[in-house]
XYZ file of C-alpha atoms in Angstrom:
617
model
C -46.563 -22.603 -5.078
C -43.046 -22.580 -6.229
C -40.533 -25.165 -5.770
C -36.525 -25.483 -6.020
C -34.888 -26.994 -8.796
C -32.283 -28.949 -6.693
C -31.918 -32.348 -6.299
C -32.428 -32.715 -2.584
C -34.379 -29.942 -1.669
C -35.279 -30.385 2.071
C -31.702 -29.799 2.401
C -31.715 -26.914 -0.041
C -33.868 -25.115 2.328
C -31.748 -25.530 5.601
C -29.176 -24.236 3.584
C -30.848 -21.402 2.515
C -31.885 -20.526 5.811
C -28.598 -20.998 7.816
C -26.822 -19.173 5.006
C -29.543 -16.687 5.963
C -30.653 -16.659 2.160
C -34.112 -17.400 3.681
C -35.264 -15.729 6.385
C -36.998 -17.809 9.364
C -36.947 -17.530 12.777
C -35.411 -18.796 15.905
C -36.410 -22.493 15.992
C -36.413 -23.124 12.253
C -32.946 -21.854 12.458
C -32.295 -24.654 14.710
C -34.398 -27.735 12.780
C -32.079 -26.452 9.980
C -28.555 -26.366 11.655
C -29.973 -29.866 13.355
C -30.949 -31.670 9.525
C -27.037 -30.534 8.493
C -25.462 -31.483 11.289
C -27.004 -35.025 11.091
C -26.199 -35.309 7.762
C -22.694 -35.917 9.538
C -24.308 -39.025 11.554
C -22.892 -42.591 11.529
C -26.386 -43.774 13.003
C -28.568 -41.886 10.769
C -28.985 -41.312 6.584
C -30.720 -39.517 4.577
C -32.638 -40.853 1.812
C -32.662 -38.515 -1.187
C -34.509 -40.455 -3.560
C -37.437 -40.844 -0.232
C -37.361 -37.750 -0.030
C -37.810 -37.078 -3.645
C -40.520 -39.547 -4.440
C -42.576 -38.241 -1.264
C -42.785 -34.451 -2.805
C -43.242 -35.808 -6.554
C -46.279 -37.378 -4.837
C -47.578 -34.146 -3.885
C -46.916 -32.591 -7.081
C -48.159 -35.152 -9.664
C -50.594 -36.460 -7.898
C -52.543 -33.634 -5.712
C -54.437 -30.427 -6.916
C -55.631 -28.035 -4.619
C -58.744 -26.197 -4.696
C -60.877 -23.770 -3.438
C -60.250 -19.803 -4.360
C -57.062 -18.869 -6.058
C -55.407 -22.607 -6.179
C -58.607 -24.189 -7.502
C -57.426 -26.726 -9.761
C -54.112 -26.116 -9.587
C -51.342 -29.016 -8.717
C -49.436 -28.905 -5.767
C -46.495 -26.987 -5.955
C -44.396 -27.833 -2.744
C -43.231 -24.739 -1.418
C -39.234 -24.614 -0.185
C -40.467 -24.737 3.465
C -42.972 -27.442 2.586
C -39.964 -29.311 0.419
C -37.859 -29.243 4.185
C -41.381 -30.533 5.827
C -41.820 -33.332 3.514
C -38.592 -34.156 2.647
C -37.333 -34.720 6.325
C -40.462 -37.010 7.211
C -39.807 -39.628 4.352
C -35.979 -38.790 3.935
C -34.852 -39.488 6.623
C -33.945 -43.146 8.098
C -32.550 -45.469 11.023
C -30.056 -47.789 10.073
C -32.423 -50.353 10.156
C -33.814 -49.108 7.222
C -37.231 -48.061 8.495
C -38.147 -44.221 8.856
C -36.826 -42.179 11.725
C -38.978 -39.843 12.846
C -42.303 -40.837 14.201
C -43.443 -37.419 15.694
C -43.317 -34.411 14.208
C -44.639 -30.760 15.281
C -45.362 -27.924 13.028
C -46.270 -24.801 14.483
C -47.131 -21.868 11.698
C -49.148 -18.820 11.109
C -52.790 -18.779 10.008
C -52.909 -19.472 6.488
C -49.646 -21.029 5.383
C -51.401 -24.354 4.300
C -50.971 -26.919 6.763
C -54.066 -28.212 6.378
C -53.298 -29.464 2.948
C -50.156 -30.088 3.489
C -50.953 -32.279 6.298
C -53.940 -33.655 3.920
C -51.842 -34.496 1.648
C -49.277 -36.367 3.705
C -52.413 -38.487 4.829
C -53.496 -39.668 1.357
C -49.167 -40.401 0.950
C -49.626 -42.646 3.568
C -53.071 -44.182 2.188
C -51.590 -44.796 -1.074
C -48.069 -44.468 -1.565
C -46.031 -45.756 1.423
C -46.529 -49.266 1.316
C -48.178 -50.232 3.838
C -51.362 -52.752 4.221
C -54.158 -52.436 5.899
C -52.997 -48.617 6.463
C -54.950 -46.573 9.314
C -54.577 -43.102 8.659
C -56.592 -40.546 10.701
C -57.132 -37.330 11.136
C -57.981 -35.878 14.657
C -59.858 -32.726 15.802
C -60.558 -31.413 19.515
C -64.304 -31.965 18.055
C -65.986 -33.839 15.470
C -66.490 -30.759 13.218
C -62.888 -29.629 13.332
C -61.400 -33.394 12.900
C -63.691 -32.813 9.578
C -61.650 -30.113 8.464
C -58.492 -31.747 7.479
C -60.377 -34.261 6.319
C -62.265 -32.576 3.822
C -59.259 -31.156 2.600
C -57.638 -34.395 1.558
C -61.288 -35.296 0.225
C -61.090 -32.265 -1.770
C -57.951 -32.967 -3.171
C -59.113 -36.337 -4.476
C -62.119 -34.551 -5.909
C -59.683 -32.965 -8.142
C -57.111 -36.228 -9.258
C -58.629 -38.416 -11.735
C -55.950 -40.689 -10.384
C -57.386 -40.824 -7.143
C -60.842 -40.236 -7.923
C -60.492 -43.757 -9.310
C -58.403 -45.722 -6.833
C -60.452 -44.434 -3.700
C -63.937 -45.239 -2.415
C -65.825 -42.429 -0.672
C -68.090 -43.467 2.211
C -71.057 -40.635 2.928
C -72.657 -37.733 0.515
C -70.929 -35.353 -1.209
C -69.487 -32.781 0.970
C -70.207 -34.971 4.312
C -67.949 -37.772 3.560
C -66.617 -39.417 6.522
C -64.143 -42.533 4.813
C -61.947 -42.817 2.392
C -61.197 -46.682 1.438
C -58.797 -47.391 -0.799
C -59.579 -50.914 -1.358
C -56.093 -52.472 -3.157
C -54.521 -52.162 -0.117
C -57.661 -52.517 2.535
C -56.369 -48.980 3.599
C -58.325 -46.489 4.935
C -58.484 -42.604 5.622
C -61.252 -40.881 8.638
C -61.880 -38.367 11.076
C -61.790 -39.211 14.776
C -62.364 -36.228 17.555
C -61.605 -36.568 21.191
C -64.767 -38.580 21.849
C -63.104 -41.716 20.278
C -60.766 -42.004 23.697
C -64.080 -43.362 25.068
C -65.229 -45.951 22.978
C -62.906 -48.513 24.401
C -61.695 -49.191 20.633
C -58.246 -50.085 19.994
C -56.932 -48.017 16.553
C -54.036 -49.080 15.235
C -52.850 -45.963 13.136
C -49.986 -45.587 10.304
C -50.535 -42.065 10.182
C -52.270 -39.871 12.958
C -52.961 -36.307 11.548
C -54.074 -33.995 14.269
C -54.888 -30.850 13.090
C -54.909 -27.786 15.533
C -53.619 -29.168 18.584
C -53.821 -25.546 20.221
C -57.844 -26.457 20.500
C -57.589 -29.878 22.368
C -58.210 -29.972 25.814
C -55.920 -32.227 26.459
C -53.386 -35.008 25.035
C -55.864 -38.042 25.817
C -56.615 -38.711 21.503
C -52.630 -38.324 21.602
C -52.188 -40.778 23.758
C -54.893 -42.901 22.203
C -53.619 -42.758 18.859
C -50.182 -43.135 19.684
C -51.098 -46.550 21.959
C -51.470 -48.214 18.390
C -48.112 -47.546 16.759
C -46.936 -50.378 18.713
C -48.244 -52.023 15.481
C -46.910 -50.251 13.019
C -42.853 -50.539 11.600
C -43.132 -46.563 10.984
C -45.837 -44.757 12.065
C -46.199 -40.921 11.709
C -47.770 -38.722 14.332
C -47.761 -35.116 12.476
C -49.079 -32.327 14.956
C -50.114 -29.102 13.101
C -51.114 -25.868 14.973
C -50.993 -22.298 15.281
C -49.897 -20.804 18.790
C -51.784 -20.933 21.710
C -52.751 -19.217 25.001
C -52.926 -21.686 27.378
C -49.444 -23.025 29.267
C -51.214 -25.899 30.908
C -52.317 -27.233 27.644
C -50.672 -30.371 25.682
C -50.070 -28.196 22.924
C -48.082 -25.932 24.794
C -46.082 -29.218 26.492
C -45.343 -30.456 22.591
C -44.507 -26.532 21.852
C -41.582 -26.664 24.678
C -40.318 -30.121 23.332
C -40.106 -29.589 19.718
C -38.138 -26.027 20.764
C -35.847 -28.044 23.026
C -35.421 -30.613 20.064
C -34.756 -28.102 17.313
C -31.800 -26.671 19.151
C -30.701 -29.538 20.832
C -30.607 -27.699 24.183
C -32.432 -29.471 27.215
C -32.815 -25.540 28.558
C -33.760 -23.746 25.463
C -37.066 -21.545 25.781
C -38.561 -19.396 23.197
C -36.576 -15.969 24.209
C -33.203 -17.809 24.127
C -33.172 -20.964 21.683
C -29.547 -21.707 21.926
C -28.432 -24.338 19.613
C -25.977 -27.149 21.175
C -26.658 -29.289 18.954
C -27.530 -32.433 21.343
C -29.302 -35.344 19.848
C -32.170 -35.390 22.019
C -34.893 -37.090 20.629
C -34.328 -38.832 17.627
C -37.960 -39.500 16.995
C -38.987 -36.174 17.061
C -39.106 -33.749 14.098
C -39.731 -30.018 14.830
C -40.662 -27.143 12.692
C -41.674 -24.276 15.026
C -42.322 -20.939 13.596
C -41.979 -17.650 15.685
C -39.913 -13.953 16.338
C -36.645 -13.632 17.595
C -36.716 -11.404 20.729
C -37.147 -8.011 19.448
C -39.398 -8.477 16.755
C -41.930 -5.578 16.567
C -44.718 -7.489 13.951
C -46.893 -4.364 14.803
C -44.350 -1.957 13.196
C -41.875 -4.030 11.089
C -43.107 -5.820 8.507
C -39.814 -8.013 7.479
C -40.013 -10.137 10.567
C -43.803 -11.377 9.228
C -41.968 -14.362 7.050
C -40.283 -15.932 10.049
C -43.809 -16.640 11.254
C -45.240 -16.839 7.533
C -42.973 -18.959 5.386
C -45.754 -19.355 2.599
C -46.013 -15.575 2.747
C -46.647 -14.082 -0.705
C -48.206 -17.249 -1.568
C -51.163 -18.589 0.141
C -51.114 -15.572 2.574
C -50.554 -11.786 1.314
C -48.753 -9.254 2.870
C -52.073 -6.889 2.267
C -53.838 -9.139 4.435
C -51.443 -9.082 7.190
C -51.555 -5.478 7.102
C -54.821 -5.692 7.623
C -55.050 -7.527 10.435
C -51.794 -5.705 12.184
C -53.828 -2.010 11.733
C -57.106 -4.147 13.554
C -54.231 -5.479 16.433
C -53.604 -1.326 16.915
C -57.188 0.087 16.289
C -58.517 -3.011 18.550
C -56.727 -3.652 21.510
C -59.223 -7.268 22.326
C -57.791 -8.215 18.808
C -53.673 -7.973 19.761
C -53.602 -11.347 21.228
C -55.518 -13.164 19.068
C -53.280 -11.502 15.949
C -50.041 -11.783 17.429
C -50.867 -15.676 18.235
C -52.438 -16.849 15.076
C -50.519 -14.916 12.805
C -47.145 -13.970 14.312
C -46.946 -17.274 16.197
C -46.985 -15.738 19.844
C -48.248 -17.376 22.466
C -50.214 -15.039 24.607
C -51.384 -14.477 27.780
C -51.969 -10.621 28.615
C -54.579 -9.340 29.752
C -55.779 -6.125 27.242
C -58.870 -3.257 26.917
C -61.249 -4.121 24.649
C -60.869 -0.382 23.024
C -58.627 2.263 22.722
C -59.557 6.049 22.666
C -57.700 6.316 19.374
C -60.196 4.070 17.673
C -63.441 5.232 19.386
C -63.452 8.450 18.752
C -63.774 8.987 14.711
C -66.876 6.919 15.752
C -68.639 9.511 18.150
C -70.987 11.638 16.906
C -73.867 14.480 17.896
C -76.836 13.336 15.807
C -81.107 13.461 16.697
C -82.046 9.978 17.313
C -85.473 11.679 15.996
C -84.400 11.959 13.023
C -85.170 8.140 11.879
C -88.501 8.380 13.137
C -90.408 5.898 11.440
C -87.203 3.272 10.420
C -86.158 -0.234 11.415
C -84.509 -0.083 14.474
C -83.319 -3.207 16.863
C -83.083 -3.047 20.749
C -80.429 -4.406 22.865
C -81.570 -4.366 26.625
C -79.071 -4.933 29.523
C -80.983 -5.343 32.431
C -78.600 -4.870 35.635
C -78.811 -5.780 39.464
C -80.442 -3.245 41.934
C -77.820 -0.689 42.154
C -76.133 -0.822 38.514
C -76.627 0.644 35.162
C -79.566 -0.352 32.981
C -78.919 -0.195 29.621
C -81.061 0.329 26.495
C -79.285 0.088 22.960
C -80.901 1.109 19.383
C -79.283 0.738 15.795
C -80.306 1.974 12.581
C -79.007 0.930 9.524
C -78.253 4.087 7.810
C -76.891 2.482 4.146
C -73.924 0.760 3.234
C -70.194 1.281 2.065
C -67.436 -0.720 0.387
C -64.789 -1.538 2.025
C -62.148 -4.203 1.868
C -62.013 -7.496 2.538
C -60.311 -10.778 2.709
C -61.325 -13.434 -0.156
C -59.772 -16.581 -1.089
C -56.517 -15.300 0.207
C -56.657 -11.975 -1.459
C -58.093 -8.446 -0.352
C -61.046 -7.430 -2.119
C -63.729 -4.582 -1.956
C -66.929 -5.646 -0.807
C -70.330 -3.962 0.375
C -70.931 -3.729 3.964
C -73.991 -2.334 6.321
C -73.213 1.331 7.800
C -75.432 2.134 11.399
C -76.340 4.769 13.674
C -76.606 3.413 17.324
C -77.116 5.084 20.281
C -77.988 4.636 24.094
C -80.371 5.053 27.003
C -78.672 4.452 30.757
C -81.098 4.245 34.175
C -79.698 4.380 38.023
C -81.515 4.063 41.129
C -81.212 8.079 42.172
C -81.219 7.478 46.252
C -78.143 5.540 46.150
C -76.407 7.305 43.142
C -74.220 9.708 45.812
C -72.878 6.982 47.285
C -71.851 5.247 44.436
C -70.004 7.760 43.124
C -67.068 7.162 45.797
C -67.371 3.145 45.215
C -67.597 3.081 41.534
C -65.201 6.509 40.819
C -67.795 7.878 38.317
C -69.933 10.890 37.998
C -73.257 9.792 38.399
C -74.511 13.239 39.167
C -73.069 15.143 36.295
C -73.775 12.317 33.610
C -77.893 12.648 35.377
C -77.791 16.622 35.320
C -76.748 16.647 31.279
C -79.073 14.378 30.373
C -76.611 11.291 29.936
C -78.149 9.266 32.864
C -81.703 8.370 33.691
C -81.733 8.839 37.568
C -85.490 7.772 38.951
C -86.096 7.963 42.491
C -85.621 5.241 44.177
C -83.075 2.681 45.784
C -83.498 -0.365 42.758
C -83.914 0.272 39.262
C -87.809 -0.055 38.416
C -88.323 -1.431 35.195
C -91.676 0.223 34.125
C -89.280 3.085 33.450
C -87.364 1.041 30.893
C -90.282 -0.589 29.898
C -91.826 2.781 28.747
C -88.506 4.023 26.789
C -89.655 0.564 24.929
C -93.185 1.839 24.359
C -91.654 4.835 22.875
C -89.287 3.382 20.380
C -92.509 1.109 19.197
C -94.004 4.189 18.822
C -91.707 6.370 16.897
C -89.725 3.691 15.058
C -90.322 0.478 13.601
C -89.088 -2.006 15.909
C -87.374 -5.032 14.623
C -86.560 -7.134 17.769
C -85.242 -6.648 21.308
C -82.132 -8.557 22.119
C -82.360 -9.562 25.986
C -80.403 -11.766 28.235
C -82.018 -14.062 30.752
C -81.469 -12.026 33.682
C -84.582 -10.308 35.627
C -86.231 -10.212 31.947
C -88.802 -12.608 32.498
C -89.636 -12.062 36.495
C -89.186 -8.231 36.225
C -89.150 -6.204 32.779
C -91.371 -8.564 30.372
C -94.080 -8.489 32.732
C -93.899 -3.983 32.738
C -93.961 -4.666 28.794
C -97.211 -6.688 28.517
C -98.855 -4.045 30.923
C -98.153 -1.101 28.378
C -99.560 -3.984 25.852
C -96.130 -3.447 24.156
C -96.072 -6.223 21.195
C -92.189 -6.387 20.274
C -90.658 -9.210 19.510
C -88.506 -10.289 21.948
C -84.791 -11.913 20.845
C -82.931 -14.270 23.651
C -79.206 -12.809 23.293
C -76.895 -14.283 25.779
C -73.928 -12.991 27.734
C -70.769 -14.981 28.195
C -69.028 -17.106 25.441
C -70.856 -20.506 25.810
C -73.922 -19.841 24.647
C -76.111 -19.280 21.469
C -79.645 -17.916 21.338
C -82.068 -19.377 19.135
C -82.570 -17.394 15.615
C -85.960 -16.164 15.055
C -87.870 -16.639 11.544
C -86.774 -13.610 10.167
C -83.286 -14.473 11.230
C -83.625 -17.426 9.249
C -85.041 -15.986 6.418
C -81.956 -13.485 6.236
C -79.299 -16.146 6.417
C -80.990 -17.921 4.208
C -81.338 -14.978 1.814
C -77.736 -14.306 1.965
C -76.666 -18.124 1.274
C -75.756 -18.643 5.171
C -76.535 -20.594 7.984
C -79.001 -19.471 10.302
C -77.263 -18.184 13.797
C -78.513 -17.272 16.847
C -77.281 -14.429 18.892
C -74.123 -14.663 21.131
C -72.063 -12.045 22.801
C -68.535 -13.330 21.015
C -70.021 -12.523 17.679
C -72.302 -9.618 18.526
C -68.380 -8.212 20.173
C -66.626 -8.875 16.684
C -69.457 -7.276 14.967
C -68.862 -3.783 16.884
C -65.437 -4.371 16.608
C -65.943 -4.579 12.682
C -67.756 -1.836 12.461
C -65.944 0.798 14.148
C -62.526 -0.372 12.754
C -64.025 -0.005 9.117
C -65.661 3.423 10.205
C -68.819 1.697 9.642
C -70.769 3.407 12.849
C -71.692 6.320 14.296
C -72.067 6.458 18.096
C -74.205 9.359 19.345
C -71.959 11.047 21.983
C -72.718 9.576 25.817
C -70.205 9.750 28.299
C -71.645 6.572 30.055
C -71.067 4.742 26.859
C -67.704 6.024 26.495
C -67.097 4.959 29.661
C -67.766 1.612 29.208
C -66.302 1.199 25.997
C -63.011 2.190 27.646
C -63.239 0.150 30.765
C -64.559 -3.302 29.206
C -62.022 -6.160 28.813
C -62.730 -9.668 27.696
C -62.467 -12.955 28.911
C -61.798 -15.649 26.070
C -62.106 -19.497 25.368
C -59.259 -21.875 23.810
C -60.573 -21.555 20.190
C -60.404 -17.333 20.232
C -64.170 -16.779 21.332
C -63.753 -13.683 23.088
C -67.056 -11.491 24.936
C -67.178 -8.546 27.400
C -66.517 -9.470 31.452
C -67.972 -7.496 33.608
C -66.767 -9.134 36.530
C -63.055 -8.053 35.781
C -63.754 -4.356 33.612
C -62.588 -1.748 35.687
C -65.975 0.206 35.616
C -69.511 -0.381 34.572
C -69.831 -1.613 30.920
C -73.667 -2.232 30.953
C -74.390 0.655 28.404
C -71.433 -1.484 25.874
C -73.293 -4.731 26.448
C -76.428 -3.491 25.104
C -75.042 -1.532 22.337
C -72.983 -5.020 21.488
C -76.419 -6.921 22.138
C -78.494 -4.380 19.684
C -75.819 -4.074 16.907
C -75.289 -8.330 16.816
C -79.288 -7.979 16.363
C -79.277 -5.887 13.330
C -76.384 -7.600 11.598
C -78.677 -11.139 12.313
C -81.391 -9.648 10.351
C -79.239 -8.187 7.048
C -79.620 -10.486 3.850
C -76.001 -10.207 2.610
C -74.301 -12.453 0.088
C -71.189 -12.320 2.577
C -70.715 -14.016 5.693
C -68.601 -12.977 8.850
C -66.770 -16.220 9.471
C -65.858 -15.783 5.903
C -63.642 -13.301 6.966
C -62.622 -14.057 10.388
C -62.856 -18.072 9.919
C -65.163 -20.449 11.907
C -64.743 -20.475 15.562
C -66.403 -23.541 17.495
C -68.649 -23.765 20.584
């Protein structure tokens, strides 16, 4: 990371970026106009030398580590030197510092977690304080871990600290960080703390990713026990959100109004008056001024990216912007993590533009005899049934994000194709209700149309026999619904011996993995993972975008490419509604369902949340 030369560089940077020297958006504009105009204050100072010792800390003290910064000491970035610097610098009159809240809102990837690491192991060990509390909290206990294990990482690499601190738990699952001297300590804590009933009594509370929380109740906790603290620190760090009901999205409105000192300032007109309205409060918000095309101008990236070209690339976000247009589901997601963008809109799933170098005309036939996994979407009595295959046909390289940098790496290519049944005797008059040709899709062979007023099973069933037959099937991926009352039952009369692969539907739950799912993950230096429609979705999604699939041409799967949308959680899980999709998506479940299957079973060195980062359940 580079850093400035000046003496005082947190005000370096607001000059830089009111001068316009550095470019930044909207509401950093505003934090910056607001530091300079209270370096004008009677009632307020600014500590240089504070200010100064707090980023030497970082930079003769920490190393980062992991991929390209493994090793390496912390070089406070400008934008970090204007974080830092204001948090210490600044002071009341009575000597003590001013600001006990502070908000930092920032795209994927620009280092907050260390940053806000590394302000926790200040506060451990360098800001004199006894008995110090510091704590870092997560919406769960895994993702309160996270910053954690950053600022445990960074002691890993200081002999300095290494020596002064005493770790609590195994390596790589500590949970405490003592540092004796001062009867100081450093932990996780996730929401379920608010119930214990136990009274914290925090110098510093860290809370990483405040988008995830469900609410403000470990806020509130944590914030109970300042009262015995001279200068306590609450740092919020977060990328955008979705969800305008949330307490991120409260602390999102405040820290804008702060910044430009404008009780009515919003995020498409951030006026700055200049009003002292919360003392207490500091405010870093990044985000586009109105206008701002991220999709098709590439200078606007930094105002949400102020660490861009240096923990995040501009290849990368290239990458991701070319997904946002292939990949419609992906837009929100991209705009909010990376371009700061808090989203609500409701979008496809696919666009005709990227389906179509997918599609295909290709003989299922002609992998007689390879592995092949099944993805069966069993619908209600008057729906589309749905049978899925996938063959793995070889691989390709293609690129890839690692350790912050875009690399080529070797990826799984398939063949997949589908098999669609309707009840015939009601198939007319579904054609008004549901605005689809039925008829013409049965007559070209698209549809299965068996008499009758239900679908019967035994006809699915038998398509199953078949593909045991002629292929070597690996598993078949099933939801709960009418398997076990209706379609298993048709199986074990045909004496069909497949095994059989629980895959639900909906975000909130996981299947179980089966041995050999196991034995792949464990092949490829993963963890094992059952099947669930949010990853089996990204895995399509993947594969089409990288022209990693062929599609053998069906109009009913077309059709339900084109008409599925998704429904999402708060930490970016995203799978196929069919409630809400404008026409039947049965035959795009099952393809999902079959293609999450295969990618279960491939032994690869590389794993998808790798790429795409860990999303929790």
């Amino acid at each position: 990371m580079t850093s400035s030369s000046t003496t005082d560089r947190a005000t370096a940077y607001a000059e830089a970026v009111v001068a316009g020297k550095v470019v930044a958006g909207p509401h950093v504009r505003n934090a910056c106009r607001r530091h300079l105009d209270d370096l004008k204050r009677d009632d307020l100072r600014f500590d240089e030398a504070a200010a100064a010792k707090a980023i030497r800390f970082f930079e003769e003290k920490l190393k980062l580590s992991e991929g390209q910064f493994e090793g390496k000491p912390f070089r406070s970035h400008p934008a970090q030197d204007f974080i830092i610097g204001s948090l210490f610098g600044w002071k009341r009159t009575d000597g003590w510092r001013r600001f006990r809240r502070a908000y930092v809102e920032q795209g994927k990837g620009n280092g907050k977690s260390p940053l806000a690491g590394g302000i926790g192991l200040l506060g451990l060990m360098a800001d004199g304080e006894a008995g110090a509390e510091i704590y870092s909290a997560g919406a769960t206990k895994d993702q309160a871990g996270i910053l954690f294990r950053d600022a445990v990482k960074m002691v890993d690499q200081s002999p300095d600290l290494d020596r002064r601190l005493k770790r609590s738990g195994s390596p790589g699952k500590e949970y405490n960080l003592a540092y004796l001297a001062k009867g100081s300590f450093f932990r996780p804590v996730s929401r379920e703390t608010k119930k214990t009933g136990s009274g914290p009594r925090p110098h510093f509370a860290l809370v990483d990713e405040l988008h995830e929380h469900a609410d403000g109740g470990i806020i509130e906790m944590l914030e109970r026990g300042f009262k015995f603290r001279r200068q306590p620190l609450l740092l919020m760090i977060t990328n955008s959100g979705s969800d305008r009901t949330s307490a991120c999205w409260a602390e999102h409105e405040h820290a804008v109004k702060v910044a430009a000192g404008n009780r009515d300032a919003r995020d498409d007109d951030a006026a700055y008056l200049g009003e002292a309205l919360d003392d207490s409060t500091f405010s870093y918000v990044c985000g586009l001024d109105a206008g701002d095309d991220p999709l098709n101008d590439p200078s606007c990236w930094i105002k949400a990216n102020p660490l861009l070209g240096v923990t995040i690339t501009e290849d990368y976000l290239a990458g991701v912007v070319k997904q946002a247009r292939d990949i419609p589901s992906k837009l929100n997601n991209i705009l909010r993590l990376h371009f700061c963008v808090w989203t609500d809109a409701e979008t496809a799933w696919m666009t005709r533009a990227a389906l179509e170098p997918c599609i295909a005309d290709f003989d299922p036939a002609e992998h007689k005899g390879r592995p092949v996994w099944l993805g069966c979407d069993l619908s209600q009595n008057k729906d589309i049934t749905a049978l899925a295959a996938c063959v793995r046909t070889g691989e390709i390289e293609v690129e890839a994000v690692r350790d912050g940098k875009v690399q080529k790496v070797w990826k799984p290519t398939f063949d997949a194709w589908i098999e669609a049944w309707t009840p015939a005797d009601t198939m007319a008059a579904r054609e008004l209700t549901d605005k689809l040709p039925y008829s013409v899709w049965s007559r070209e062979g698209h549809l299965h149309a068996p008499k009758g007023s239900s679908i019967r099973f035994d006809h699915v069933a038998q398509a199953v026999a078949e593909y045991v037959h002629d292929f070597d099937v690996k598993c078949l991926a099933y939801d709960r619904y009418a398997f076990r009352r209706g379609f298993e039952p048709e199986c074990d009369r045909l004496g069909i011996v497949v095994e059989y692969v629980e895959h639900p539907q909906g975000g909130t739950k996981k299947g179980k993995p089966t041995e050999a799912m196991i034995a792949a993950a464990k092949a490829g230096g993963r963890e094992p993972e059952g099947l669930w429609m949010p990853g089996s979705v990204r895995d399509v999604e993947d594969a089409i975008s990288e022209g990693r699939i062929r599609l053998r041409r069906n109009p009913v799967l077309i059709s339900a490419m084109m008409s599925a949308v998704t429904d999402e959680d708060r930490w970016g899980n995203y799978w196929l509604a069919k409630e809400r999709a404008t026409n039947k998506i049965d035959a795009a479940v099952a393809l999902c369902m079959a293609v999450g299957a295969a990618h279960a079973y491939e032994v690869s060195t590389s794993s998808v949340y790798e790429e795409r980062g860990l999303l929790l359940v």
